[in-house]
PDB file of C-alpha atoms in Angstrom:
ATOM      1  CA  UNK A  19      81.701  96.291  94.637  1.00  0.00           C
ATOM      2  CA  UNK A  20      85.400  94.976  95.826  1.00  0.00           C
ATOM      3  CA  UNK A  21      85.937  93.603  92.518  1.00  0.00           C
ATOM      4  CA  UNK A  22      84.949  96.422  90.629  1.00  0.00           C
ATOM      5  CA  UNK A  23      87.888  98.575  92.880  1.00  0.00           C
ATOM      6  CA  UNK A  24      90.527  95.528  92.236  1.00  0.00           C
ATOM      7  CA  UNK A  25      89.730  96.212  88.636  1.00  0.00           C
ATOM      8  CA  UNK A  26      89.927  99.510  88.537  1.00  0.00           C
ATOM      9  CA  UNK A  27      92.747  99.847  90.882  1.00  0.00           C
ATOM     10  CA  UNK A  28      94.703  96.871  89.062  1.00  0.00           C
ATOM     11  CA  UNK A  29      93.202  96.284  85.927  1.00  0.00           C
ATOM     12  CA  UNK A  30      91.086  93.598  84.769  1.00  0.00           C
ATOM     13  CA  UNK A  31      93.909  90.988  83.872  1.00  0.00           C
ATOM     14  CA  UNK A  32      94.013  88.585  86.895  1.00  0.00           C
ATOM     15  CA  UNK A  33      97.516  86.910  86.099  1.00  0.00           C
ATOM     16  CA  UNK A  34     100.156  90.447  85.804  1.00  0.00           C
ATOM     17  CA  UNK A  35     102.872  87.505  86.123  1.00  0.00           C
ATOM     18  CA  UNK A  36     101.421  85.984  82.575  1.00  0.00           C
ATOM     19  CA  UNK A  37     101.342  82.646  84.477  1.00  0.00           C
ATOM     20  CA  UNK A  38     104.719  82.037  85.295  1.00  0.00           C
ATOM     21  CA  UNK A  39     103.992  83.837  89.339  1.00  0.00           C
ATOM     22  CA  UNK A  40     104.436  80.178  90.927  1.00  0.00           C
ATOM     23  CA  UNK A  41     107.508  79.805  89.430  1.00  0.00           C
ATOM     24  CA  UNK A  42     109.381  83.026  89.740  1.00  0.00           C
ATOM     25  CA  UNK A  43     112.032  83.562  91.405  1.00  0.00           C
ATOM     26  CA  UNK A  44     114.307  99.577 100.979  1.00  0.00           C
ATOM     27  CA  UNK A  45     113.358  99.285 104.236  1.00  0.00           C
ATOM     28  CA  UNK A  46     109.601  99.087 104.451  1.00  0.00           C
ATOM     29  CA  UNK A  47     106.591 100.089 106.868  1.00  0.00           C
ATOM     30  CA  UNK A  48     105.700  97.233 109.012  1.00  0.00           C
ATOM     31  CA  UNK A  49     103.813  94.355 107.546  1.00  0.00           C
ATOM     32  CA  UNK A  50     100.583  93.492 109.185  1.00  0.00           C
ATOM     33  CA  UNK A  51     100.656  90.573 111.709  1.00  0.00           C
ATOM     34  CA  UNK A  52      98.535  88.256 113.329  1.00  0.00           C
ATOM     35  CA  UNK A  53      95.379  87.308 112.027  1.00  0.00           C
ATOM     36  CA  UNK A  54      97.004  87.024 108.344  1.00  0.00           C
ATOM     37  CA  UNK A  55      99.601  85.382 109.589  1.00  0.00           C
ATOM     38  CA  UNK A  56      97.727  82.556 111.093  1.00  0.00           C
ATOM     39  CA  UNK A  57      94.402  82.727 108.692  1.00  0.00           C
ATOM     40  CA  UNK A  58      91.562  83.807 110.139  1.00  0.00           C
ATOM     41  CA  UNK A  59      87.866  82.504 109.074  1.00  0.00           C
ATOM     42  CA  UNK A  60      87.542  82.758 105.600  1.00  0.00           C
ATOM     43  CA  UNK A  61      90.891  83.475 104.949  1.00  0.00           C
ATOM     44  CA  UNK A  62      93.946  81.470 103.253  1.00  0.00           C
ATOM     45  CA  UNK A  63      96.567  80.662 105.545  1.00  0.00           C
ATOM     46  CA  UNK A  64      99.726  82.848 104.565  1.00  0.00           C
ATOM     47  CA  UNK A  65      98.187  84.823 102.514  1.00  0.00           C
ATOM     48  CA  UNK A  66      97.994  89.058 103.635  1.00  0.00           C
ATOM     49  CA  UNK A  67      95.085  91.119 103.339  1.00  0.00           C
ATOM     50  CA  UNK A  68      94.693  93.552 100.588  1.00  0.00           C
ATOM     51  CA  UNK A  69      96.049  97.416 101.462  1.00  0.00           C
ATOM     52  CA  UNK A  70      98.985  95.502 103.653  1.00  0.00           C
ATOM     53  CA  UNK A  71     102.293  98.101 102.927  1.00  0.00           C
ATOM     54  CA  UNK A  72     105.332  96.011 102.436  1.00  0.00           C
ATOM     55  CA  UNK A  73     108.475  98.940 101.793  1.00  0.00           C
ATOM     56  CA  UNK A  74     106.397 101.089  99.440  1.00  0.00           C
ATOM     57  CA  UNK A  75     103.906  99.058  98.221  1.00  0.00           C
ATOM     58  CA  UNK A  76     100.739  98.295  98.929  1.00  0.00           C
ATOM     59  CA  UNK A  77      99.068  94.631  98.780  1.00  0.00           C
ATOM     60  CA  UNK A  78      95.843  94.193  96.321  1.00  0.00           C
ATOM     61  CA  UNK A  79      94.815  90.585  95.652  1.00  0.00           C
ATOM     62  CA  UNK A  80      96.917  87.839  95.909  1.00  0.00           C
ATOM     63  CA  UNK A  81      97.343  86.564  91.945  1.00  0.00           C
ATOM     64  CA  UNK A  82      99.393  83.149  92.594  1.00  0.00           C
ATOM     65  CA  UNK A  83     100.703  80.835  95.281  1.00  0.00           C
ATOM     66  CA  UNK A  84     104.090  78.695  95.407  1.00  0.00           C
ATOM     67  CA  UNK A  85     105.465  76.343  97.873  1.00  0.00           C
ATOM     68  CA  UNK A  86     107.089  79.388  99.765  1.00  0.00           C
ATOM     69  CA  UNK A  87     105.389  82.597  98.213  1.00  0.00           C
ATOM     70  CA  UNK A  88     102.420  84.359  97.115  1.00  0.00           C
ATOM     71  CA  UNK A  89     102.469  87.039  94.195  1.00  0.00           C
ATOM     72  CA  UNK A  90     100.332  89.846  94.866  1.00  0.00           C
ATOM     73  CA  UNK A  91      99.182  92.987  92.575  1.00  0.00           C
ATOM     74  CA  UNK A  92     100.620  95.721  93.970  1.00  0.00           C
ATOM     75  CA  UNK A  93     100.530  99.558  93.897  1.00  0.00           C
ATOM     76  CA  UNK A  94     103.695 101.999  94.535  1.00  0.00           C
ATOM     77  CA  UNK A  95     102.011 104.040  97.297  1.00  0.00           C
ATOM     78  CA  UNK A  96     103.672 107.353  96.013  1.00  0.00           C
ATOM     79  CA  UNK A  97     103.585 107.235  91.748  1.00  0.00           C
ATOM     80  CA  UNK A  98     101.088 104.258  91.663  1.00  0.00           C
ATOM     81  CA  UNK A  99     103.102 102.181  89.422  1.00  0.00           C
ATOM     82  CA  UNK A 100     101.666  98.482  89.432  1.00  0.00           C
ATOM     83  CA  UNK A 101     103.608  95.280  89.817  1.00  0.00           C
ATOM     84  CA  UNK A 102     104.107  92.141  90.801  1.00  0.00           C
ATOM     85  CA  UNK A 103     104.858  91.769  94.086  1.00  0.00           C
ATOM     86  CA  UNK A 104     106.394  88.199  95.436  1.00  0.00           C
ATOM     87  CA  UNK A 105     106.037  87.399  99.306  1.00  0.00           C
ATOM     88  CA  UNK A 106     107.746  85.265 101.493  1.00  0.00           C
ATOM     89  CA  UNK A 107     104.484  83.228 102.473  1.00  0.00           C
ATOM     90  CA  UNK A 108     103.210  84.525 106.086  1.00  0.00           C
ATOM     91  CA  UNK A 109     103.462  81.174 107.060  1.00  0.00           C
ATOM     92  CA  UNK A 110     106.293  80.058 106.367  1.00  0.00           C
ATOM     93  CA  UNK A 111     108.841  80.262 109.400  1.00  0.00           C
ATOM     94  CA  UNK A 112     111.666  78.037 108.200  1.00  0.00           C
ATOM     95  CA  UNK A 113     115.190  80.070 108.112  1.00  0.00           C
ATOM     96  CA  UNK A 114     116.033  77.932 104.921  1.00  0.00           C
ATOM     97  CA  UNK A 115     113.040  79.550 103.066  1.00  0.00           C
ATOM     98  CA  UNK A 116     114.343  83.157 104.130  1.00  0.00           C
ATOM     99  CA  UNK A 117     117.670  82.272 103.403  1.00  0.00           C
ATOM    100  CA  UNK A 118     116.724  80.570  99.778  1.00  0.00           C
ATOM    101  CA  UNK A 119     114.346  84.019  99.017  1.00  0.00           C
ATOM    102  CA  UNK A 120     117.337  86.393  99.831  1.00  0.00           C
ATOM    103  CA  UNK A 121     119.234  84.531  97.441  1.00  0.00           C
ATOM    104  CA  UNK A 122     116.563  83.915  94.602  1.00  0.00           C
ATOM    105  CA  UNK A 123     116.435  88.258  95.468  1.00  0.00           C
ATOM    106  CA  UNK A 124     120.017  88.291  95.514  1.00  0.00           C
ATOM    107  CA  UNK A 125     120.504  86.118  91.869  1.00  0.00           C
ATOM    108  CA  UNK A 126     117.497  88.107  90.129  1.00  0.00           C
ATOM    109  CA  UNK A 127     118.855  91.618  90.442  1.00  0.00           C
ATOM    110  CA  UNK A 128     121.819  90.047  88.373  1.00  0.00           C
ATOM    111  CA  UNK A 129     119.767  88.945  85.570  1.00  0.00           C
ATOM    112  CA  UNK A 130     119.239  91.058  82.416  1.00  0.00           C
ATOM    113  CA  UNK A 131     117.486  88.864  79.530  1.00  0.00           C
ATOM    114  CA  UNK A 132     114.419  89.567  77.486  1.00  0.00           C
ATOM    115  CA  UNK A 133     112.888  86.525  78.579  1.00  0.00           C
ATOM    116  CA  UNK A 134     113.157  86.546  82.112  1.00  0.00           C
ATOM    117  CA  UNK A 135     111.518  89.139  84.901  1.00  0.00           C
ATOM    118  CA  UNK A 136     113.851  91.722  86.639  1.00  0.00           C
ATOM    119  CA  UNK A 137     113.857  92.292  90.317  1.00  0.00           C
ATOM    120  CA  UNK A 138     112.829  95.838  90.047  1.00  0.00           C
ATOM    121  CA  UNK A 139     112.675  96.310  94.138  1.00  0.00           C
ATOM    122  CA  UNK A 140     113.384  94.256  96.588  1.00  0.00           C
ATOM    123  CA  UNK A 141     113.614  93.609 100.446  1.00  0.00           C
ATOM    124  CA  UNK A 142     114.885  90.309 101.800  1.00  0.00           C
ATOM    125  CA  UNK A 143     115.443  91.145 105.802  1.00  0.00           C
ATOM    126  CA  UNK A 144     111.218  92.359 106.355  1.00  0.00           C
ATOM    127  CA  UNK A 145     109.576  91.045 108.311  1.00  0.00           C
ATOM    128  CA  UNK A 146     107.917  89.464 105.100  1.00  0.00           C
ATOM    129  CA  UNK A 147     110.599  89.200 102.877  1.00  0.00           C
ATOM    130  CA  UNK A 148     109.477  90.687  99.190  1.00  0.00           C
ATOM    131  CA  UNK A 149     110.670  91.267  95.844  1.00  0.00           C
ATOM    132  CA  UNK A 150     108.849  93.747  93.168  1.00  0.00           C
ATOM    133  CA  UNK A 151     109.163  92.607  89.499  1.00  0.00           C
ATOM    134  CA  UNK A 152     106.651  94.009  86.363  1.00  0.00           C
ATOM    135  CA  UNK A 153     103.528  93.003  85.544  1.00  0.00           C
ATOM    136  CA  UNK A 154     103.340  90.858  82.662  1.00  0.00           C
ATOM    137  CA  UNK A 155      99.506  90.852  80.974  1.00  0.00           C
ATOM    138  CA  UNK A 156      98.168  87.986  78.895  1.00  0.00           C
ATOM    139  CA  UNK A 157      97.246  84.572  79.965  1.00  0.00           C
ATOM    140  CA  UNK A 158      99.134  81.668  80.971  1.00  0.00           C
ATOM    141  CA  UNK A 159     100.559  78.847  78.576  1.00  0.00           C
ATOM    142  CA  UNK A 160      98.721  76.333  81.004  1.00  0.00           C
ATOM    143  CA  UNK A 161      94.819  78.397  80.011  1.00  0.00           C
ATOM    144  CA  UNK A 162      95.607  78.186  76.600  1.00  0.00           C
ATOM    145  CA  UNK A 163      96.694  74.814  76.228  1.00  0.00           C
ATOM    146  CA  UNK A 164      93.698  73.822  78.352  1.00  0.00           C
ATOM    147  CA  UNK A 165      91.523  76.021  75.641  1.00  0.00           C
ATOM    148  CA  UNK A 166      93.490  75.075  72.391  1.00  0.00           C
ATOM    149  CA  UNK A 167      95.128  71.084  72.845  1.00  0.00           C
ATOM    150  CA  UNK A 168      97.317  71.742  70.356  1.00  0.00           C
ATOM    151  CA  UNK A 169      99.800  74.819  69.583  1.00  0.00           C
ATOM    152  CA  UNK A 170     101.472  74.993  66.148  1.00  0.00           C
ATOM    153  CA  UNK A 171     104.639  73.460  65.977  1.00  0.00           C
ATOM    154  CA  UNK A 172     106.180  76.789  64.907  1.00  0.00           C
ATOM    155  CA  UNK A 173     105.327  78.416  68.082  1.00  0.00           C
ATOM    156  CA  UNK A 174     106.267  75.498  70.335  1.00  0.00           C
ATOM    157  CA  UNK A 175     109.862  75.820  68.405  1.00  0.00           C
ATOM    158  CA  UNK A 176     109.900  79.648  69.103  1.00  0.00           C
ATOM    159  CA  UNK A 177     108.276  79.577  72.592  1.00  0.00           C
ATOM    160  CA  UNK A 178     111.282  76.630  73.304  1.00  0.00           C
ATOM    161  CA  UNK A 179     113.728  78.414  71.650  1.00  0.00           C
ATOM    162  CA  UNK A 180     113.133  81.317  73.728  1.00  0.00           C
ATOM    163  CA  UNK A 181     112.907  79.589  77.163  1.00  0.00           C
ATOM    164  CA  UNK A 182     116.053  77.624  75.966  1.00  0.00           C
ATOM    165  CA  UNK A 183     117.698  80.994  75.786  1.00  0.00           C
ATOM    166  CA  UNK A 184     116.702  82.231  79.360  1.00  0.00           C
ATOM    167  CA  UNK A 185     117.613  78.952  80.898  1.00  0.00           C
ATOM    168  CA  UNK A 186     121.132  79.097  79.502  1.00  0.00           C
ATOM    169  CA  UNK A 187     121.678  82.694  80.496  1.00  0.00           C
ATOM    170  CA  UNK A 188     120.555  82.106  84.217  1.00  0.00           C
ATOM    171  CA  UNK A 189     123.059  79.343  84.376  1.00  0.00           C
ATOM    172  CA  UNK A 190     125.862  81.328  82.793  1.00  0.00           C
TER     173      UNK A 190
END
């Protein structure tokens, strides 16, 4: 069945962005149009079908929506490397949002910190604007502290520690 192949093709974890895919910040083969674009039937409005190419990558299932973009699994179409692939939404037609993803593209492949995602590929004049960063397995902070209530206060002290860290080098 479909979800059988996504697993297979993907692997079984369902969040590669480890939960943080709604808040993350070449020239490519034509993305498909029309009925994605609008949402068709059954579908989610800005959202693009699975096997879509965007540069070299191909879409699998979409993994996490933003305000402005949708994180996909993704597949190099040559070596088959997996990652996370972040799209300008399909419906989003507002020059500020392609303007604000170039940049978000453009600030990213600056960064270099253990704690935050590097824009591994990128292209921000597509026709859907994308950005390719790794896959990051393991479930989010927001599952777990839905399972769990209550995290020791050591790890909350490492875990702000560490997003202390990122923070400051972003804004350095």
């Amino acid at each position: 069945d479909a979800s059988s192949a996504r697993a297979a093709a993907f692997g079984a974890d369902s969040d590669p962005t480890g939960g943080l895919a709604g808040a993350l910040p070449g020239a490519g083969a034509p993305a498909a149009s029309g009925a994605a674009d609008r949402g068709s039937e059954g579908e989610t409005p800005g959202v693009l079908p699975a096997g879509t190419r965007l540069g070299p990558w191909l879409l699998g299932a979409p993994i996490g929506r933003g305000g402005m973009s949708v994180v996909y699994e993704a597949r190099h179409a040559d070596d088959g490397r997996a990652v996370a692939l972040k799209v300008l939404r399909a419906d989003t037609v507002a020059p500020s949002a392609s303007a604000r993803f170039r940049r978000e593209i453009l600030l990213g492949s600056r960064l270099a910190h253990p704690h935050l995602l590097p824009v591994l590929d990128a292209d921000g004049e597509a026709g859907h604007p994308w950005l390719a960063m790794p896959r990051v397995f393991g479930g989010t902070l927001r599952a777990r502290m839905r399972a769990e209530r209550r995290l020791p206060v050591a790890e909350v002290l490492a875990l702000g520690s560490a997003l202390a860290g990122a923070l400051a080098h972003v804004h350095e």
